[in-house]
CSV table of C-alpha atoms and ligand atoms in Angstrom, one decimal:
chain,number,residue,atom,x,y,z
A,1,UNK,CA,-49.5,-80.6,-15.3
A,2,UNK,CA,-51.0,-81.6,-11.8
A,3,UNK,CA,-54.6,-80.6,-11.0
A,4,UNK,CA,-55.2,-78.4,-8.5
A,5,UNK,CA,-56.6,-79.1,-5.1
A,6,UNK,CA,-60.4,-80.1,-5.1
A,7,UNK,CA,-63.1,-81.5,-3.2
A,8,UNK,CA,-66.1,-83.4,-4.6
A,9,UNK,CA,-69.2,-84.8,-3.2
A,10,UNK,CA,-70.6,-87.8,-4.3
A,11,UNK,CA,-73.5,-88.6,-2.1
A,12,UNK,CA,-75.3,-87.4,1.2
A,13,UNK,CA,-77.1,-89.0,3.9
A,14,UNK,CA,-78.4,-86.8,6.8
A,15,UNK,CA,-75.4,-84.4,7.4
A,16,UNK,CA,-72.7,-87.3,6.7
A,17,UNK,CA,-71.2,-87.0,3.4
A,18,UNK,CA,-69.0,-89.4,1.3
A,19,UNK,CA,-66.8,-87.5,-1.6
A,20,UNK,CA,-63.3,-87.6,-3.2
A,21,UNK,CA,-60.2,-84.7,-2.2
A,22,UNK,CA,-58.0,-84.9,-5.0
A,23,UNK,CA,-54.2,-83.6,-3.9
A,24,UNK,CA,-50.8,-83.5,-6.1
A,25,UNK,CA,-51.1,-87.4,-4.5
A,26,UNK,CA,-53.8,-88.4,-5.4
A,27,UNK,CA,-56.8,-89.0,-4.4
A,28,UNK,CA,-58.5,-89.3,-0.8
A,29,UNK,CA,-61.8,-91.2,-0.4
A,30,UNK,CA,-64.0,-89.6,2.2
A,31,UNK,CA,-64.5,-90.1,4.7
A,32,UNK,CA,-61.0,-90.5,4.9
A,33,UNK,CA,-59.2,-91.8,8.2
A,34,UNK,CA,-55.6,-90.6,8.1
A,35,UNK,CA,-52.5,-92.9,9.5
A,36,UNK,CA,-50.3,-90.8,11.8
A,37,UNK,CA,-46.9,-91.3,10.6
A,38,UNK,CA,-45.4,-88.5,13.0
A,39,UNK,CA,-41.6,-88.9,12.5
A,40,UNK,CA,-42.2,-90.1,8.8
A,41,UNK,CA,-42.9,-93.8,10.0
A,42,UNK,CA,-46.5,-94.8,10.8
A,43,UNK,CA,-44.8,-96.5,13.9
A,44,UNK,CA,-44.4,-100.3,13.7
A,45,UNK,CA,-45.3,-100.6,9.8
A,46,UNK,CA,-44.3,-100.8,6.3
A,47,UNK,CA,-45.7,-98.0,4.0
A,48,UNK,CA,-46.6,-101.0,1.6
A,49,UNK,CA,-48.7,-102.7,4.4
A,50,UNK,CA,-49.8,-98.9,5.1
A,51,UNK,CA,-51.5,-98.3,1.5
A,52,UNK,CA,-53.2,-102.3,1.6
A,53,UNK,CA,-55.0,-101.4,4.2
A,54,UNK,CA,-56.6,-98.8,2.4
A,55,UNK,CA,-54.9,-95.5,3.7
A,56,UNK,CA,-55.0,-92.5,1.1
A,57,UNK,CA,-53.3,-90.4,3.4
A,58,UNK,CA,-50.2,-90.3,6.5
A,59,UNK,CA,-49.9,-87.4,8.8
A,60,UNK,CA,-46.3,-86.0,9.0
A,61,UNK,CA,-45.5,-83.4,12.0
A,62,UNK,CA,-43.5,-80.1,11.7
A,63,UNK,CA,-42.6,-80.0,15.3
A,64,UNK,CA,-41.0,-83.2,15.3
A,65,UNK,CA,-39.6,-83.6,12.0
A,66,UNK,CA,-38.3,-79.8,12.3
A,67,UNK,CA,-36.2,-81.0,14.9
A,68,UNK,CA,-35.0,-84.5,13.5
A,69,UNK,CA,-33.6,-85.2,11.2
A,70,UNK,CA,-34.2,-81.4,9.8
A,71,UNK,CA,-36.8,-80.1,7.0
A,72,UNK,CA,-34.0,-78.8,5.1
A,73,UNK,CA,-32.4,-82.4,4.8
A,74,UNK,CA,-35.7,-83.8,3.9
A,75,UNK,CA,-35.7,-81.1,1.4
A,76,UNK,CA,-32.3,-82.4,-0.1
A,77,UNK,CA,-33.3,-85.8,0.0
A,78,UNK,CA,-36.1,-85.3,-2.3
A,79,UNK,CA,-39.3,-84.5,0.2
A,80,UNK,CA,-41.1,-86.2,2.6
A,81,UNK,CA,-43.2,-88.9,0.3
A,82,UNK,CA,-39.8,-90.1,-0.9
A,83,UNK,CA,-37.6,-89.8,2.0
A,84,UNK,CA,-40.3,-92.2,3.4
A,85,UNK,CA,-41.3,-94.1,0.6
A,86,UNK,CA,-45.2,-92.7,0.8
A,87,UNK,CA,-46.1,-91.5,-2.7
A,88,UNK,CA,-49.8,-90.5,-1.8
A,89,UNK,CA,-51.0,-88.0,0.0
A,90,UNK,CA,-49.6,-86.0,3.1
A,91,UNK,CA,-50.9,-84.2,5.2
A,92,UNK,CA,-48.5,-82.0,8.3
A,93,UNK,CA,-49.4,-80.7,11.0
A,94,UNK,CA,-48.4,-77.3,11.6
A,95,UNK,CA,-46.5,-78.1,14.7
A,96,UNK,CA,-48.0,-75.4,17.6
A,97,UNK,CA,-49.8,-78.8,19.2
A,98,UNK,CA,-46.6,-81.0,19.8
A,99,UNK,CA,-44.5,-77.9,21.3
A,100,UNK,CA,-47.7,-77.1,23.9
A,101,UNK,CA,-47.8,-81.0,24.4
A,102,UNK,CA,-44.1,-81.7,24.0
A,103,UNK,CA,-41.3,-79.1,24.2
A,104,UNK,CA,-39.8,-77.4,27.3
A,105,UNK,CA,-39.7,-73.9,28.2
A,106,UNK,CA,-42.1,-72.7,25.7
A,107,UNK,CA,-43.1,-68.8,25.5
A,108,UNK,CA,-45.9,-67.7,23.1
A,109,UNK,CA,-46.0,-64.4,21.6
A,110,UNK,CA,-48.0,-62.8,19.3
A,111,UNK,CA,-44.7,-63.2,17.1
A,112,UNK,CA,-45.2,-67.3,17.5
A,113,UNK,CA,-43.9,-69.6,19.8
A,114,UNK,CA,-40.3,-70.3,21.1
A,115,UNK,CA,-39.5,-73.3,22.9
A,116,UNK,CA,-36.3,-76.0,23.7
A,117,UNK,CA,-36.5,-79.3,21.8
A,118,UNK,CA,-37.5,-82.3,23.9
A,119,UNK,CA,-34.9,-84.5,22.4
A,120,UNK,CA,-31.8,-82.3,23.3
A,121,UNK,CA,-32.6,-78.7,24.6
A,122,UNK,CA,-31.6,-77.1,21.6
A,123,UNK,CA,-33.6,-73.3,21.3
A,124,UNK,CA,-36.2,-72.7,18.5
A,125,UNK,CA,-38.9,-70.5,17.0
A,126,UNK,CA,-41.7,-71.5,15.8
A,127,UNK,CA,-44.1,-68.6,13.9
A,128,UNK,CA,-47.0,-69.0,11.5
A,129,UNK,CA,-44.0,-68.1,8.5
A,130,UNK,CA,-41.5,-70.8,9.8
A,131,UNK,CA,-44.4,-73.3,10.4
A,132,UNK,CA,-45.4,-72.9,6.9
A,133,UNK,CA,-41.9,-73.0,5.3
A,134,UNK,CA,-40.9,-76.4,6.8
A,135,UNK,CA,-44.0,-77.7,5.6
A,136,UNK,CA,-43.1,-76.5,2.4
A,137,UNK,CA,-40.3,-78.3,2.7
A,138,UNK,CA,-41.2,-81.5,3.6
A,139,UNK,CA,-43.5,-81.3,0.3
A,140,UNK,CA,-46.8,-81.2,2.3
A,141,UNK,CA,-49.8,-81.9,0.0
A,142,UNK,CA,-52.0,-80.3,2.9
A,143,UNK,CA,-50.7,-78.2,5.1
A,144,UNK,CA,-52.2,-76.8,8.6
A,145,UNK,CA,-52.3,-73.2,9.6
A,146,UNK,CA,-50.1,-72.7,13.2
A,147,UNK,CA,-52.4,-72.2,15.6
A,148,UNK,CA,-52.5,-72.1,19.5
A,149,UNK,CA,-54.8,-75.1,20.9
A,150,UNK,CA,-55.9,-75.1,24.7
A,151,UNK,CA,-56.6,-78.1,27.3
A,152,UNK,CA,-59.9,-78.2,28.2
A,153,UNK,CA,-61.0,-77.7,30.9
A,154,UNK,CA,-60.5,-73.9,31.0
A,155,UNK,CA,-61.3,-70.2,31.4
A,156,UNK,CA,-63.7,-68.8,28.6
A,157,UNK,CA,-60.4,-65.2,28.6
A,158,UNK,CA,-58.1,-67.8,28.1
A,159,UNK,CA,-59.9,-70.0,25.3
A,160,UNK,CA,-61.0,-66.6,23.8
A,161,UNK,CA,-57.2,-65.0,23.6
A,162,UNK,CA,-55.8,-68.4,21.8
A,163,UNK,CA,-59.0,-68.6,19.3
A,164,UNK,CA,-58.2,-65.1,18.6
A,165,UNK,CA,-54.6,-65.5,18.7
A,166,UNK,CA,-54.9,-68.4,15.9
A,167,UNK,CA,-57.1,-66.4,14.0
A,168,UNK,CA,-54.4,-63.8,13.3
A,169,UNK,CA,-51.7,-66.5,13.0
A,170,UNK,CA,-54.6,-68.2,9.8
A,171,UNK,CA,-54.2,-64.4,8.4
A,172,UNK,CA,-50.4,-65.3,8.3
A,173,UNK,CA,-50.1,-68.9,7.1
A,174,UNK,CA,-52.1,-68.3,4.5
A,175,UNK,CA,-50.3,-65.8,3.5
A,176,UNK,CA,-46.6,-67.4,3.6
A,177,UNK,CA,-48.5,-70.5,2.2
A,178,UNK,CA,-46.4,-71.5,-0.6
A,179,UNK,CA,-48.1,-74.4,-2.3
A,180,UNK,CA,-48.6,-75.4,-5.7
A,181,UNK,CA,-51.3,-77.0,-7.7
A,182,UNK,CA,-52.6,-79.7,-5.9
A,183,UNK,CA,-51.4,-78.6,-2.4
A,184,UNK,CA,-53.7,-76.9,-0.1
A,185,UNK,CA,-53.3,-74.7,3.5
A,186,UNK,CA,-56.2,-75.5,5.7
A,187,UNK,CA,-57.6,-73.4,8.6
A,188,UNK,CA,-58.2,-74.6,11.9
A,189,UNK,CA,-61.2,-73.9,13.9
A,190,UNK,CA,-60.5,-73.1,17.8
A,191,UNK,CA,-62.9,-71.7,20.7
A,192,UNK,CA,-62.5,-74.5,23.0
A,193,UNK,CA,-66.2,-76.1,24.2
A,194,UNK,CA,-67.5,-72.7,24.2
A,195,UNK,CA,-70.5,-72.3,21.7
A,196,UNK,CA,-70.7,-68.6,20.7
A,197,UNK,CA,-66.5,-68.6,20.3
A,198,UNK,CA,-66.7,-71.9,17.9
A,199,UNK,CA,-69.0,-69.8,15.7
A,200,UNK,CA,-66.6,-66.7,15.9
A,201,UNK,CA,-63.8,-68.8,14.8
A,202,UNK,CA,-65.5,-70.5,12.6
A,203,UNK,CA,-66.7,-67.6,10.4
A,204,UNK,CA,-63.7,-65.4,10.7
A,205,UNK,CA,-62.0,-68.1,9.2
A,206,UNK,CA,-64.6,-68.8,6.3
A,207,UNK,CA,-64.4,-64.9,5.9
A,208,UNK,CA,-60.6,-66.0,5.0
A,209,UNK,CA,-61.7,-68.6,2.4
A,210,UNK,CA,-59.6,-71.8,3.1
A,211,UNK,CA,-59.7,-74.6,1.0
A,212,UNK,CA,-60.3,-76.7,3.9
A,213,UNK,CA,-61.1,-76.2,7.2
A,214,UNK,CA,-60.0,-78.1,10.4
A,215,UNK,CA,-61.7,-78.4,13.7
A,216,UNK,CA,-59.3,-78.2,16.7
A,217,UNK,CA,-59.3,-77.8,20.3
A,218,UNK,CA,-61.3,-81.4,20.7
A,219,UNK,CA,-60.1,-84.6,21.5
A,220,UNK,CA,-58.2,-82.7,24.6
A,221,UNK,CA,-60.0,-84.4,27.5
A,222,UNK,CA,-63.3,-83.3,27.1
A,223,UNK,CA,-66.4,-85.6,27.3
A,224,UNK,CA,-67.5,-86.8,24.4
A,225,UNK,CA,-70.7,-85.1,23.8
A,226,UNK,CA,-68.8,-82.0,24.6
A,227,UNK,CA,-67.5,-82.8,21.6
A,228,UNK,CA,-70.5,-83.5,19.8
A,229,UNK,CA,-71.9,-80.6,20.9
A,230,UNK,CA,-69.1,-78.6,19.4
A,231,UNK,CA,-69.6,-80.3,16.0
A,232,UNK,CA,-73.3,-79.5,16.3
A,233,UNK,CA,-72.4,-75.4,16.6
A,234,UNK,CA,-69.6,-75.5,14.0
A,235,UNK,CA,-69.9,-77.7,11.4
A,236,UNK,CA,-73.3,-75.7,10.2
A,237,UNK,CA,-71.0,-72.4,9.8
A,238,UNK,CA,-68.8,-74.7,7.4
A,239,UNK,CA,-69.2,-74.4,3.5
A,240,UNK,CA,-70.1,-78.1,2.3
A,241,UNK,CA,-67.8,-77.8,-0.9
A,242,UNK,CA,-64.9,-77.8,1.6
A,243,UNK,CA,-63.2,-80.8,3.1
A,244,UNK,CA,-63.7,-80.8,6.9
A,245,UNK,CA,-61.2,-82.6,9.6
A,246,UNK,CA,-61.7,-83.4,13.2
A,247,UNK,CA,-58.3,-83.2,14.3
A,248,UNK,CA,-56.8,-85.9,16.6
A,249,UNK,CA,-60.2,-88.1,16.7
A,250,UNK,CA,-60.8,-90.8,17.6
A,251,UNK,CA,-62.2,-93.6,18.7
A,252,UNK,CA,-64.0,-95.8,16.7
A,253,UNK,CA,-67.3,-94.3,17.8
A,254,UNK,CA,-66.0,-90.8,17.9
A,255,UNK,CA,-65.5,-91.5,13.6
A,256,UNK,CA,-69.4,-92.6,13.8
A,257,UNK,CA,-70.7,-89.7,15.2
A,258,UNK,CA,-68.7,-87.3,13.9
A,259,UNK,CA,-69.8,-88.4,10.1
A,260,UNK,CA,-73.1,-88.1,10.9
A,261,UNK,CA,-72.4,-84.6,11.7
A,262,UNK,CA,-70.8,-83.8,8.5
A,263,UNK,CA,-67.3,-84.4,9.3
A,264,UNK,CA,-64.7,-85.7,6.2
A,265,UNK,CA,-61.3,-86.6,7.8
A,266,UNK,CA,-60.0,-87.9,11.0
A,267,UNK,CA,-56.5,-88.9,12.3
A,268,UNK,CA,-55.7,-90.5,16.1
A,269,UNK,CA,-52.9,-91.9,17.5
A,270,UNK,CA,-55.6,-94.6,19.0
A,271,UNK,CA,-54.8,-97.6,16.6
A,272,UNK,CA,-51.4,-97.3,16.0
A,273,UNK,CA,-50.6,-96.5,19.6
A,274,UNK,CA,-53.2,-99.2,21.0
A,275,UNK,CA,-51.5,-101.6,18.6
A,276,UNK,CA,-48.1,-101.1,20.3
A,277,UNK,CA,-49.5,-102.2,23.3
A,278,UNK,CA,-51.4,-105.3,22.5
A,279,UNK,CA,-54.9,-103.6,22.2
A,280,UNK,CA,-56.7,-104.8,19.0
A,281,UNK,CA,-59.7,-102.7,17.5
A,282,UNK,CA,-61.9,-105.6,15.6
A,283,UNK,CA,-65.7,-105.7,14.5
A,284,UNK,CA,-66.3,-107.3,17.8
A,285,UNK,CA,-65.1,-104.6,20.1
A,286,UNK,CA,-61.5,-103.8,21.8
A,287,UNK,CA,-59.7,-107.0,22.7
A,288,UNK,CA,-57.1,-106.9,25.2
A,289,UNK,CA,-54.4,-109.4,24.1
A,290,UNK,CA,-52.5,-109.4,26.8
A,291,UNK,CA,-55.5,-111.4,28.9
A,292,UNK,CA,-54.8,-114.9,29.2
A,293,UNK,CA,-58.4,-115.8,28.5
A,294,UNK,CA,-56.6,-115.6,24.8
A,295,UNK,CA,-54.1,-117.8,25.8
A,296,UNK,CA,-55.7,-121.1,24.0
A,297,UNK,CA,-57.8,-119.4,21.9
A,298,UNK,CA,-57.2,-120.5,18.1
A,299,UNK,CA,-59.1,-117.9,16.1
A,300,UNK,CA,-57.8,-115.4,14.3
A,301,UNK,CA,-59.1,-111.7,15.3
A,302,UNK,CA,-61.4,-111.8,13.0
A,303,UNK,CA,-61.2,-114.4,10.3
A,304,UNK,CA,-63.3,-112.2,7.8
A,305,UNK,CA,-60.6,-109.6,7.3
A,306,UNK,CA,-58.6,-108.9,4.3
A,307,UNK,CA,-55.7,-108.2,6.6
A,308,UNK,CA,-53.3,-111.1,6.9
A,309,UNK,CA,-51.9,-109.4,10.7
A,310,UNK,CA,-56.3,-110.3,11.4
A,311,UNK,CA,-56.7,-113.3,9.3
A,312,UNK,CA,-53.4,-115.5,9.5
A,313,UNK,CA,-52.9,-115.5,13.1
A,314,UNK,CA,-54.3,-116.7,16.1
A,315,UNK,CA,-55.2,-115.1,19.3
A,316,UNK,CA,-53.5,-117.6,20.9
A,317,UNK,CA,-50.5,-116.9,18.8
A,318,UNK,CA,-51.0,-112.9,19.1
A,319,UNK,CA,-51.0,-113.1,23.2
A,320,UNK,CA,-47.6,-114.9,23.2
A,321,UNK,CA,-46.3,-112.7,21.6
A,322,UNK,CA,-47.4,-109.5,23.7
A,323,UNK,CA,-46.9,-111.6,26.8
A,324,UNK,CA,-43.1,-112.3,25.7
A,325,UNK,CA,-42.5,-108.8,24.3
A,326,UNK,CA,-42.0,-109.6,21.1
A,327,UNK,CA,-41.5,-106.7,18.4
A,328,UNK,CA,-43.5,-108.7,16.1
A,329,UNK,CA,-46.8,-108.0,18.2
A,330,UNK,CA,-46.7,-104.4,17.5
A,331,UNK,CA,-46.1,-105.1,13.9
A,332,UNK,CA,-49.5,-107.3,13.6
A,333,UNK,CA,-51.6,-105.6,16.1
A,334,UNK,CA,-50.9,-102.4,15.0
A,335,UNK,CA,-51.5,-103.8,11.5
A,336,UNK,CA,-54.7,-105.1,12.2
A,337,UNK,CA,-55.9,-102.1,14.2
A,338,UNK,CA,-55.5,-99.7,11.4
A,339,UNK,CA,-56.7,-102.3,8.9
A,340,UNK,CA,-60.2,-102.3,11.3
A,341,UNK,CA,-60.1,-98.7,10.9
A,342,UNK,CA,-59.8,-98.7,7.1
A,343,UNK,CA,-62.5,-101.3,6.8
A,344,UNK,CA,-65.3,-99.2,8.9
A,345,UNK,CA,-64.3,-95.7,7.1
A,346,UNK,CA,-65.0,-98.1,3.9
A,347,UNK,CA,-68.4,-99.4,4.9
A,348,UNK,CA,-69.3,-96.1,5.9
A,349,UNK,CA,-68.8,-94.5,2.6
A,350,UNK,CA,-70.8,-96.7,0.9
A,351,UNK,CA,-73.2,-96.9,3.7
A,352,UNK,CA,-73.5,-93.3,2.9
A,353,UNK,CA,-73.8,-93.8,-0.8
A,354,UNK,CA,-77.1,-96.2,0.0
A,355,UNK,CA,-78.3,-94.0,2.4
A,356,UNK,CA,-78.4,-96.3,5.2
A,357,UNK,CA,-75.6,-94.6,7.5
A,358,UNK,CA,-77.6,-94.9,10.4
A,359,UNK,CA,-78.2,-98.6,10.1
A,360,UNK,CA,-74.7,-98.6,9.6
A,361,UNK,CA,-73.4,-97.3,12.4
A,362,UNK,CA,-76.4,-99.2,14.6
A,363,UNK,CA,-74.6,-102.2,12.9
A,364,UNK,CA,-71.5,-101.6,14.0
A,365,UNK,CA,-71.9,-100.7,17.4
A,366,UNK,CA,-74.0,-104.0,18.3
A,367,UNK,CA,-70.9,-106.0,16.6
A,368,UNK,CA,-68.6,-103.6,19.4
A,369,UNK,CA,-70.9,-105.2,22.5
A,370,UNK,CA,-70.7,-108.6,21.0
A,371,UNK,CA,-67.3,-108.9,22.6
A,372,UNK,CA,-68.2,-107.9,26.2
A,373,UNK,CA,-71.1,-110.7,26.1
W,1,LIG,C1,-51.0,-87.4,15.6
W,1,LIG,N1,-52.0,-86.4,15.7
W,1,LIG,C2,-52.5,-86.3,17.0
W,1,LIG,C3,-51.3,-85.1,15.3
W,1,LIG,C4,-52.1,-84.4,14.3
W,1,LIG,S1,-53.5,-83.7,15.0
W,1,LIG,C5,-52.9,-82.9,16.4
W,1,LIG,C6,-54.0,-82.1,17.0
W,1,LIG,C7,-54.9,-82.8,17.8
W,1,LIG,C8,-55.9,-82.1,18.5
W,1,LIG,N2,-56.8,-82.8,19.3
W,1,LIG,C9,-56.1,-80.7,18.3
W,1,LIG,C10,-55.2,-80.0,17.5
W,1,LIG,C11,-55.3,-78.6,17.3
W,1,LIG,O1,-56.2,-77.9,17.9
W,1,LIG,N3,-54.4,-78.0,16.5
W,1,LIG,C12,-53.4,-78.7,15.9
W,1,LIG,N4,-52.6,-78.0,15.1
W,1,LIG,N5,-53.3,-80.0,16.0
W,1,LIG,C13,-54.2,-80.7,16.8
């Protein structure tokens, strides 16, 4: 009999938290940074290489795995975590994001959102029902309401109408959610950077009572202590017994100050994506491996790492094979970014569990100027 969907906290320190989600998957050590695996591959990597680097969860995407190769064949062929060999947790976005940021012709309606594929034209609907149905599908362990998010900058009528519009459309995935034990819906925050409508949203939604709560509409442009600021207004309206995730962040520093703010889960295309073009994230800062001041160099990225891609290979080594477009280079820097990434979510749990987050991040930060000296 699987357990149903829970949220534990273990330890505080300030407003950052560290605690435990436990899914039909398993479990998810929070802070948790989530691998984006948007077509059912976290790009460049095995799911085995995945997990050792500590990942509890991978993001899937409705909007693109709607339109290839199909939720209903993913159904047939057992579910996402075995049609891509990830039996841990998943976690799917609700696909309203990709078709603002992706498809063509898109028209939204109170109704939901219809748009032609990116790939090859083909027509499609998306609604708050469908959204939730191919998440279903796939075999999502937590699932996203659909929701409308806005670029920033913008007009406070048009930030208002989509905060509003998503709240309606939470009314409606939650109820077409049809998960199980151990599989959760989670609401998504929206207002834009516009204080009083953060709070609105934010409410309404805990009025709902999700078992999770998402912030969205950052990480769209805006400065960063735009951002901040945001966190500061919402997070407070929050329940603390409930995961929270800052979608779509972020930078290394962005996962630093957003814990300290009270924020549980993060996923960004930064070190995957960065990785496929020869940008490593290390304890010393972003090094640009395509520079030829790497082109002698005989250390490894950083020889402390458990991660062979960071351990076993030198920089030398690395920038040959970004400068000769070699596939391999995305394999190991995309590797050794997301190991990085798994390693500071680690030391910032247990940072938290001592109660010395702040040094902590201090720490880390000095190590990130260490590379520009
Ligand atoms: C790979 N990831 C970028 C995809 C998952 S997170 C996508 C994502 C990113 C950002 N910044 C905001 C939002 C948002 O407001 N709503 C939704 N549904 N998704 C969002």
């Amino acid at each position: 009999m699987t357990e149903p969907f829970s949220f534990t906290v273990h330890a505080t320190d300030g407003a950052a938290r560290t605690g435990t989600i436990r899914t039909a998957h398993g479990d998810v050590a929070t802070p948790a940074f989530m691998a984006v695996g948007t077509a059912a591959t976290v790009k460049a990597m095995q799911m085995r290489d995945v997990r050792e680097t500590g990942t509890d969860v991978v993001l899937g995407n409705t909007y693109h795995l709607m339109l290839r190769p199909g939720a209903e064949r993913v159904a047939e062929l057992g579910g996402l975590h075995k049609f891509s060999n990830w039996p841990h947790t998943i976690l799917t976005d609700s696909g309203g994001f990709q078709v603002m940021s992706l498809a063509k012709l898109r028209k939204v309606t109170e109704h939901g959102v219809t748009f032609q594929s990116h790939i090859d034209g083909s027509k499609h609907v998306l609604t708050p029902e469908r959204s939730m149905e191919i998440q279903a599908l796939l075999g999502s362990d937590i699932q996203m309401q659909f929701d409308e998010c806005v670029d920033l900058p913008n007009g406070r009528d048009e930030i208002d109408r989509a905060m509003r519009l998503s709240l309606r459309w939470a009314e409606r995935s939650k109820a077409a959610f049809q998960g199980g034990p151990g599989q959760a819906v989670f609401a998504i925050v929206q207002g834009g950077d516009i204080a009083d409508l953060r709070v609105e949203s934010a409410r309404a939604l805990v009025k709902m009572d999700f078992p999770g709560y998402a912030i969205g509409g950052l990480a769209v442009g805006e400065p960063q202590e735009v951002m901040a600021r945001m966190l500061d207004v919402t997070v407070p309206e929050l329940p603390s017994n409930r995961p929270r995730y800052l979608m779509g962040v972020g930078t290394p520093d962005d996962l630093l100050l957003s814990i300290e703010r009270g924020i549980d889960m993060f996923d960004c295309v930064m070190p995957t994506r960065a990785g496929r073009h020869g940008l490593a994230y290390t304890r010393f800062g972003r090094i640009n491996l395509k520079n030829a001041r790497h082109a002698n160099d005989p250390t490894p990225l950083d020889p402390e790492s458990n991660c062979p891609a960071a351990r076993d290979y030198s920089r030398a080594y690395l920038h040959h094979l970004v400068r000769s477009g070699e596939l391999l280079a995305m394999t190991l820097i995309t590797w050794a970014n997301l190991a990085y990434y798994q390693s500071l979510m680690a030391g910032a749990r247990t940072a938290i569990r001592e109660g010395r987050f702040a040094d902590y991040a201090a720490e880390a930060r000095a190590g990130w100027a260490r590379e520009r000296e």
